[in-house]
mmCIF file of C-alpha atoms and ligand atoms in Angstrom:
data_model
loop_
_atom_site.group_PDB
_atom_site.id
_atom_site.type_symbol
_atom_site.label_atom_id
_atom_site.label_comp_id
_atom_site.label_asym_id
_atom_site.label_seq_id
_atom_site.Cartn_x
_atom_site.Cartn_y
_atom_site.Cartn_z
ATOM 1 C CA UNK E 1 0.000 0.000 0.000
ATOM 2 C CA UNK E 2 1.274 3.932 -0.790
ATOM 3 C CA UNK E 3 0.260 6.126 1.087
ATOM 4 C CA UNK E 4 0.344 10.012 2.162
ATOM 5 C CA UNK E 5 0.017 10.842 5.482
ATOM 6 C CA UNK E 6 -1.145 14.668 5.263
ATOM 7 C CA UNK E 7 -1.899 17.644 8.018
ATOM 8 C CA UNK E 8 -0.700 20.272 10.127
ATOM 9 C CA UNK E 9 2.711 20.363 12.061
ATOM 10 C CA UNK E 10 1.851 18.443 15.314
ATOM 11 C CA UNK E 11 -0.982 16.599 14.155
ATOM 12 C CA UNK E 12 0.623 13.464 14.898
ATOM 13 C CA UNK E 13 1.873 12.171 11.500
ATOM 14 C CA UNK E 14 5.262 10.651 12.636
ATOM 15 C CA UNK E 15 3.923 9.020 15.756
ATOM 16 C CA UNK E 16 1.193 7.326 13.418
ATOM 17 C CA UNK E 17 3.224 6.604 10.458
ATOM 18 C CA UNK E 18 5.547 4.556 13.259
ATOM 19 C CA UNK E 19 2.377 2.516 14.058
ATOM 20 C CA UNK E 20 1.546 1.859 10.685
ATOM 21 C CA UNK E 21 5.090 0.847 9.799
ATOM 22 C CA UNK E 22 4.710 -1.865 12.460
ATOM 23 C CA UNK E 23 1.519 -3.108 11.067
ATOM 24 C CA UNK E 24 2.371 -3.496 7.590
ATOM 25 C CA UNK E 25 5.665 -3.664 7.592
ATOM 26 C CA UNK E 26 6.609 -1.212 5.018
ATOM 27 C CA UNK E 27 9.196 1.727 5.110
ATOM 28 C CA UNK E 28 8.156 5.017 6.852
ATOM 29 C CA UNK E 29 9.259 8.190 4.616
ATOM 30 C CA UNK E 30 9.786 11.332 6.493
ATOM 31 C CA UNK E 31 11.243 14.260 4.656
ATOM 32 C CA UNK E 32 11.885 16.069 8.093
ATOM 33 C CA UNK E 33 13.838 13.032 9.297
ATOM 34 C CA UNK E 34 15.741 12.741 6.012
ATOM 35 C CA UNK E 35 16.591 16.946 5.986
ATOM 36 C CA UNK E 36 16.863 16.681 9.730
ATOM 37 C CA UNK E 37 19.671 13.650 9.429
ATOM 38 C CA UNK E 38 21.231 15.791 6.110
ATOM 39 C CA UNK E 39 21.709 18.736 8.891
ATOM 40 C CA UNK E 40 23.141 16.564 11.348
ATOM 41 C CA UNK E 41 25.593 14.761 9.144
ATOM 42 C CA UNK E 42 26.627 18.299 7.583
ATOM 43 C CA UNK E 43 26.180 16.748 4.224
ATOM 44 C CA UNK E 44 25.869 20.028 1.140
ATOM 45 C CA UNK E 45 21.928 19.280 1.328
ATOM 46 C CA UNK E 46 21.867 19.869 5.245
ATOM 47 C CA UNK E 47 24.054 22.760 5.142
ATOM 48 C CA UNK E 48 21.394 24.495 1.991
ATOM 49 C CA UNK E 49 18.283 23.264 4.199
ATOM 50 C CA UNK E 50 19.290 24.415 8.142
ATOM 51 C CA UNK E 51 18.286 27.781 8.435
ATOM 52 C CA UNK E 52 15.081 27.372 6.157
ATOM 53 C CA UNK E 53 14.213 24.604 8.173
ATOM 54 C CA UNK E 54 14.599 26.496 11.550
ATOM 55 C CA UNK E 55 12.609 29.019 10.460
ATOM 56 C CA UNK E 56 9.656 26.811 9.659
ATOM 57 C CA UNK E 57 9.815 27.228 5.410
ATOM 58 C CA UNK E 58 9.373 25.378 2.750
ATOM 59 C CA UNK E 59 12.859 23.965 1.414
ATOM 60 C CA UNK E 60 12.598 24.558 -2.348
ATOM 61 C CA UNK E 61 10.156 21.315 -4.526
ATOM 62 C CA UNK E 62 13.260 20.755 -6.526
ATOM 63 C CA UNK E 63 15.464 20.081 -3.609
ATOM 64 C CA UNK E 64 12.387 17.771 -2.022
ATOM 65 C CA UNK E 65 11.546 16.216 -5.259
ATOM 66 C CA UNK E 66 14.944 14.722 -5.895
ATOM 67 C CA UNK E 67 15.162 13.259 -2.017
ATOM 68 C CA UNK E 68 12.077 11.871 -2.479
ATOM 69 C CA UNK E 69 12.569 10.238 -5.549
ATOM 70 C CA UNK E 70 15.774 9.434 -4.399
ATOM 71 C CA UNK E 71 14.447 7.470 -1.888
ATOM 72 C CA UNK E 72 11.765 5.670 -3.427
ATOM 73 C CA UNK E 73 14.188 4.084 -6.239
ATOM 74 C CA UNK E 74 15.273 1.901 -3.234
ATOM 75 C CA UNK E 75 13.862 -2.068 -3.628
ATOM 76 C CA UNK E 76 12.406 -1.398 -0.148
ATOM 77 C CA UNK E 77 9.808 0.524 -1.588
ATOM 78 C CA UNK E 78 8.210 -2.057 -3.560
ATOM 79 C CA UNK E 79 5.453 -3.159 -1.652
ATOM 80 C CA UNK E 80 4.508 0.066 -0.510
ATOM 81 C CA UNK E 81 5.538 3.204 1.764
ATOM 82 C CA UNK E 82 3.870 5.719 4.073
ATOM 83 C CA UNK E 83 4.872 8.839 2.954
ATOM 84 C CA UNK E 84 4.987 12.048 6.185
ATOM 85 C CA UNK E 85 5.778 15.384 5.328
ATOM 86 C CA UNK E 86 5.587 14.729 1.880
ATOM 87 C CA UNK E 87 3.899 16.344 -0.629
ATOM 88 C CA UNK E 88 3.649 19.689 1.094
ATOM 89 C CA UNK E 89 2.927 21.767 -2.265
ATOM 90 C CA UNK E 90 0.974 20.737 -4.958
ATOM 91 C CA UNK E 91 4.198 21.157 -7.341
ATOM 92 C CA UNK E 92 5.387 18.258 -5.014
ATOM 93 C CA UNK E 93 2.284 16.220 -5.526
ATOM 94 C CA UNK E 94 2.403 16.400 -9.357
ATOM 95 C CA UNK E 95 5.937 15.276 -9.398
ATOM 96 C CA UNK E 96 5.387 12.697 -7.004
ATOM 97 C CA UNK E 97 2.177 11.385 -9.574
ATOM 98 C CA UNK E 98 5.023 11.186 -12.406
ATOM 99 C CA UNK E 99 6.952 8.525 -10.987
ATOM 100 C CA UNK E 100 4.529 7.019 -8.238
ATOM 101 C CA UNK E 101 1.000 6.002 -8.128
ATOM 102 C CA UNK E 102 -0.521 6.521 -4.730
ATOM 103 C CA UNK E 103 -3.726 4.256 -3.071
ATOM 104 C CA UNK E 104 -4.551 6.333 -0.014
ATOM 105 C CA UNK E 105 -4.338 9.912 1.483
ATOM 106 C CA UNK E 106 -4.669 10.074 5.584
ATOM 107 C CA UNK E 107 -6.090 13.412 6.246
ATOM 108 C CA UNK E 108 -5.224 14.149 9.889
ATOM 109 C CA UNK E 109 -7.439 17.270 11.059
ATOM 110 C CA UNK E 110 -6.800 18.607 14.981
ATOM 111 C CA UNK E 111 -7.500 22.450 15.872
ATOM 112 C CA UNK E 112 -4.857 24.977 16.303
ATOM 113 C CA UNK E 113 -4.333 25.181 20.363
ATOM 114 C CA UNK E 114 -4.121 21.581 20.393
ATOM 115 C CA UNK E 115 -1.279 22.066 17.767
ATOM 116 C CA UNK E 116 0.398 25.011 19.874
ATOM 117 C CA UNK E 117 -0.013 22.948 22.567
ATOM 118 C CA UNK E 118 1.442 19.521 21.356
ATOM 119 C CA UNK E 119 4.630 21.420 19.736
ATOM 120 C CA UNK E 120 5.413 23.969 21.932
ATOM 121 C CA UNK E 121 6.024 20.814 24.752
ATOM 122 C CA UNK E 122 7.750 18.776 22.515
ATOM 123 C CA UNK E 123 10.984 17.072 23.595
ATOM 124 C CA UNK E 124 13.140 14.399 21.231
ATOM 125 C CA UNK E 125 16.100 12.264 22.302
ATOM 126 C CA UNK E 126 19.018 13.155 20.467
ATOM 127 C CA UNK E 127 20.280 10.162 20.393
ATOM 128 C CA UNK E 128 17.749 7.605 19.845
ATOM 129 C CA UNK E 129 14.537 10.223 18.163
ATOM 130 C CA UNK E 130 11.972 9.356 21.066
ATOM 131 C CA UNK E 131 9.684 11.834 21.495
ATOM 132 C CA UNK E 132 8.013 13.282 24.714
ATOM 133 C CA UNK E 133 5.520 15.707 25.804
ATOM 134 C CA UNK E 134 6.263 18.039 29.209
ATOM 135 C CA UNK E 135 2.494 17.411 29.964
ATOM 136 C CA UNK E 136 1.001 14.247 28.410
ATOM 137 C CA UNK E 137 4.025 11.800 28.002
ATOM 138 C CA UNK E 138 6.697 13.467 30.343
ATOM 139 C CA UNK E 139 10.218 11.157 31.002
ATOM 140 C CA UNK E 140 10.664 9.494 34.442
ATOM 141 C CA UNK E 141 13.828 12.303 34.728
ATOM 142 C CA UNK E 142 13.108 15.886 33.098
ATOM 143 C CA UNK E 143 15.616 16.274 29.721
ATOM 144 C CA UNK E 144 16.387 12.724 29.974
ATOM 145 C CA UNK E 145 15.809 9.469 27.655
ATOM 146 C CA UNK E 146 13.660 6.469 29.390
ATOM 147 C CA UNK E 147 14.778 4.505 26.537
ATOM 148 C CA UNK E 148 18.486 5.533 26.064
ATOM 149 C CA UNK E 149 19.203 7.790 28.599
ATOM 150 C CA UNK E 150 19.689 10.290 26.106
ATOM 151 C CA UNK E 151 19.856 13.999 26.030
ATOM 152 C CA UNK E 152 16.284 15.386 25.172
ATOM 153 C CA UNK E 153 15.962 18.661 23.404
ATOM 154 C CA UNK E 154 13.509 21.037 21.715
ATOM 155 C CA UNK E 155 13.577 21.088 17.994
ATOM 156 C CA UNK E 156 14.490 24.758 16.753
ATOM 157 C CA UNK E 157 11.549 24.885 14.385
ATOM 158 C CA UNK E 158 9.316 24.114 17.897
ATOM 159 C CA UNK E 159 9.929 27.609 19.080
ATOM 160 C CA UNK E 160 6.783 29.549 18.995
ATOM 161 C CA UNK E 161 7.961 32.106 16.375
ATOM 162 C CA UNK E 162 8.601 28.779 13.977
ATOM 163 C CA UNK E 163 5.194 27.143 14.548
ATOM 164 C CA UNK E 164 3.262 30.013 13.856
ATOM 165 C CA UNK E 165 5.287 30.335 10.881
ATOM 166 C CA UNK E 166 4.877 26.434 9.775
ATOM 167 C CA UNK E 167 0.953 26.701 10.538
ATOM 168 C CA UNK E 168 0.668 29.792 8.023
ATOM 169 C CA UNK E 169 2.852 27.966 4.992
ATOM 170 C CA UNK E 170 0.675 24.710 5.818
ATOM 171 C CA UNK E 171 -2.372 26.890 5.555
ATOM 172 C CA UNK E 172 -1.005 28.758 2.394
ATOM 173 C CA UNK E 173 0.819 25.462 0.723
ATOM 174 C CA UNK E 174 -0.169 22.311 2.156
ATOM 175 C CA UNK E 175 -3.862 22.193 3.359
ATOM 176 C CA UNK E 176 -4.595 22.968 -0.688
ATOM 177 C CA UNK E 177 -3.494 19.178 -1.118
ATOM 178 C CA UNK E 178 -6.615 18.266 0.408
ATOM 179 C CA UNK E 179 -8.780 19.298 -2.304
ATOM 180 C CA UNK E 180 -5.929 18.149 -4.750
ATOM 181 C CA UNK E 181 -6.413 14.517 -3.513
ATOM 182 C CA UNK E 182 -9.943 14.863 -2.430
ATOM 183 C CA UNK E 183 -11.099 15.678 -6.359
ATOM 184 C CA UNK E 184 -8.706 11.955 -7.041
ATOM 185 C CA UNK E 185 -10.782 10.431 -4.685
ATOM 186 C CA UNK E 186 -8.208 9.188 -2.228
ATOM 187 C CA UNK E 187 -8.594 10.954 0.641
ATOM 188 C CA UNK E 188 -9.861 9.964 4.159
ATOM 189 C CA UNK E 189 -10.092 12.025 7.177
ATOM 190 C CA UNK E 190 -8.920 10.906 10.737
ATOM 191 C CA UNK E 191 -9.770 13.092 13.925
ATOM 192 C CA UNK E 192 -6.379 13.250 15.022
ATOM 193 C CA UNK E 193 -7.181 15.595 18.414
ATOM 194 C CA UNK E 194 -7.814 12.688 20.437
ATOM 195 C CA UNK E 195 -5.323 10.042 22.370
ATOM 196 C CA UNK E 196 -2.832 7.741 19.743
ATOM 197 C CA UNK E 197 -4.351 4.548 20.308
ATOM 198 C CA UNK E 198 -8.104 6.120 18.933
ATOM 199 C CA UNK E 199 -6.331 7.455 16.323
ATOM 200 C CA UNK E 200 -4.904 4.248 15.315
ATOM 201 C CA UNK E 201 -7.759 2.479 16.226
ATOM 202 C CA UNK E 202 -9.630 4.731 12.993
ATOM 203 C CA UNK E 203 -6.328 4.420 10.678
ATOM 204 C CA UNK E 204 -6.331 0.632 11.338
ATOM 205 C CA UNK E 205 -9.990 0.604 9.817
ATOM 206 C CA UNK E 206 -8.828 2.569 6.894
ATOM 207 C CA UNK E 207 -5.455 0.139 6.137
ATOM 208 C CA UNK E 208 -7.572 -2.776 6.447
HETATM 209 P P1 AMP M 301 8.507 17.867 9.677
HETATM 210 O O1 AMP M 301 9.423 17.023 10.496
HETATM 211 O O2 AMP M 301 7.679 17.061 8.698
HETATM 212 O O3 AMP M 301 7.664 18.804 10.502
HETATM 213 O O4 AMP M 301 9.438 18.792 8.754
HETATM 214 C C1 AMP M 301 10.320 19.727 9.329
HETATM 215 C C2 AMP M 301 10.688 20.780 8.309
HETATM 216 O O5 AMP M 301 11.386 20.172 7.195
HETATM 217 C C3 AMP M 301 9.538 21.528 7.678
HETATM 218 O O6 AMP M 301 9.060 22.596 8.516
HETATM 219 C C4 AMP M 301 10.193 22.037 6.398
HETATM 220 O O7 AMP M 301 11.065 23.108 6.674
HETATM 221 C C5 AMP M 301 11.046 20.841 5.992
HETATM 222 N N1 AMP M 301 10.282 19.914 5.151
HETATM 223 C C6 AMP M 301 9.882 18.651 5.480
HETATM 224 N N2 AMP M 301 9.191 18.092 4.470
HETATM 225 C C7 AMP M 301 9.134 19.035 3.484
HETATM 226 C C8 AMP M 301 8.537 19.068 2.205
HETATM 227 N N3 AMP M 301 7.835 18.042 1.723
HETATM 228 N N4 AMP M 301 8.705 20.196 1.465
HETATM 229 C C9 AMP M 301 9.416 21.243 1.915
HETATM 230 N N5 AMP M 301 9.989 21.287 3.129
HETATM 231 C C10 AMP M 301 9.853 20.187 3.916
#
């Protein structure tokens, strides 16, 4: 199965896409992950995308395209992939209809204090990616990994300044894609402003 997993910053694409993985065993594509792993490797594309990326832009469709592509020319992909973070422009999502066919577009919806709220207490392991909320998952030891004992941190791009930025170019670029892939007939909305395991229980129905 190929699928999209589309919505805001926040709405909890990665944690889902994760879940999915696990359940049908096929590779989870994040183009945050990929830029963010670019950045910390220093590599030419991570040195181009760090400040955009920090300030909660868009790094350029040609830039994306190629990484994506990139990426999906791997034998991995051939049973399927679950796409997060990716398209974010429709310019993205016609390239992505050249050299891919896709089955099914997740539609995560969740209002924006819920968003402000899940980002702004966001905390990641730096060493292993966990991911942690101050409030609704909080680690055993404040700023440290319960899985790896890890050094947690707040992304850059988590800084309120950022997320109000990222929620206007989702509004402006991304939330478009919904009417994009709702006129193909693919997409399905999830209420994703509730607790992960009624989320899943919904995107379970929807993978079959
Ligand atoms: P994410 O982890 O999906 O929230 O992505 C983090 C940041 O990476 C975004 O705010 C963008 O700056 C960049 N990024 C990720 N995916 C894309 C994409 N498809 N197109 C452009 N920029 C992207």
């Amino acid at each position: 199965m190929k699928m999209i997993l589309l919505g805001p910053p926040g709405a909890g694409k990665g944690t889902m896409a994760v879940r999915i993985k696990d359940e049908l065993n096929i590779p989870h594509i994040s183009t945050g992950d990929l830029f963010r792993a670019a950045i910390k490797n220093q590599t030419e594309l991570g040195v181009k995308v760090k400040a955009i990326i920090d300030r909660g832009d868009l790094v350029p469709d040609e830039l994306t395209v190629a990484l994506v592509e990139e990426r999906l020319s791997q034998g991995d992909t051939e049973k399927g992939y679950i796409l997060d973070g990716f398209p974010r422009t429709t310019g993205q999502a016609d390239a992505l209809a050249v050299f891919s066919a896709i089955d099914v577009v997740i539609n995560f919806t969740v209002k924006e204090e819920e968003i402000i709220r899940r980002l702004s207490g966001r905390r990641l392991c730096r060493e292993c990616g966990a991911g942690y909320h101050v409030e609704s998952i909080p680690p055993k030891q404040e700023g440290i990994c319960d899985k790896c004992g890890g050094e947690l941190y707040v992304r850059d791009d988590d800084q309120i300044d950022s997320i109000r930025n990222r929620l206007n170019v989702y509004a402006g670029s991304t939330e478009p894609l919904i009417s994009y892939y709702t006129d193909k007939g693919l997409i399905k909305d999830v209420d994703a402003g509730r607790a992960p395991e009624e989320v899943f229980a919904d995107v379970k129905k929807l993978i079959g």
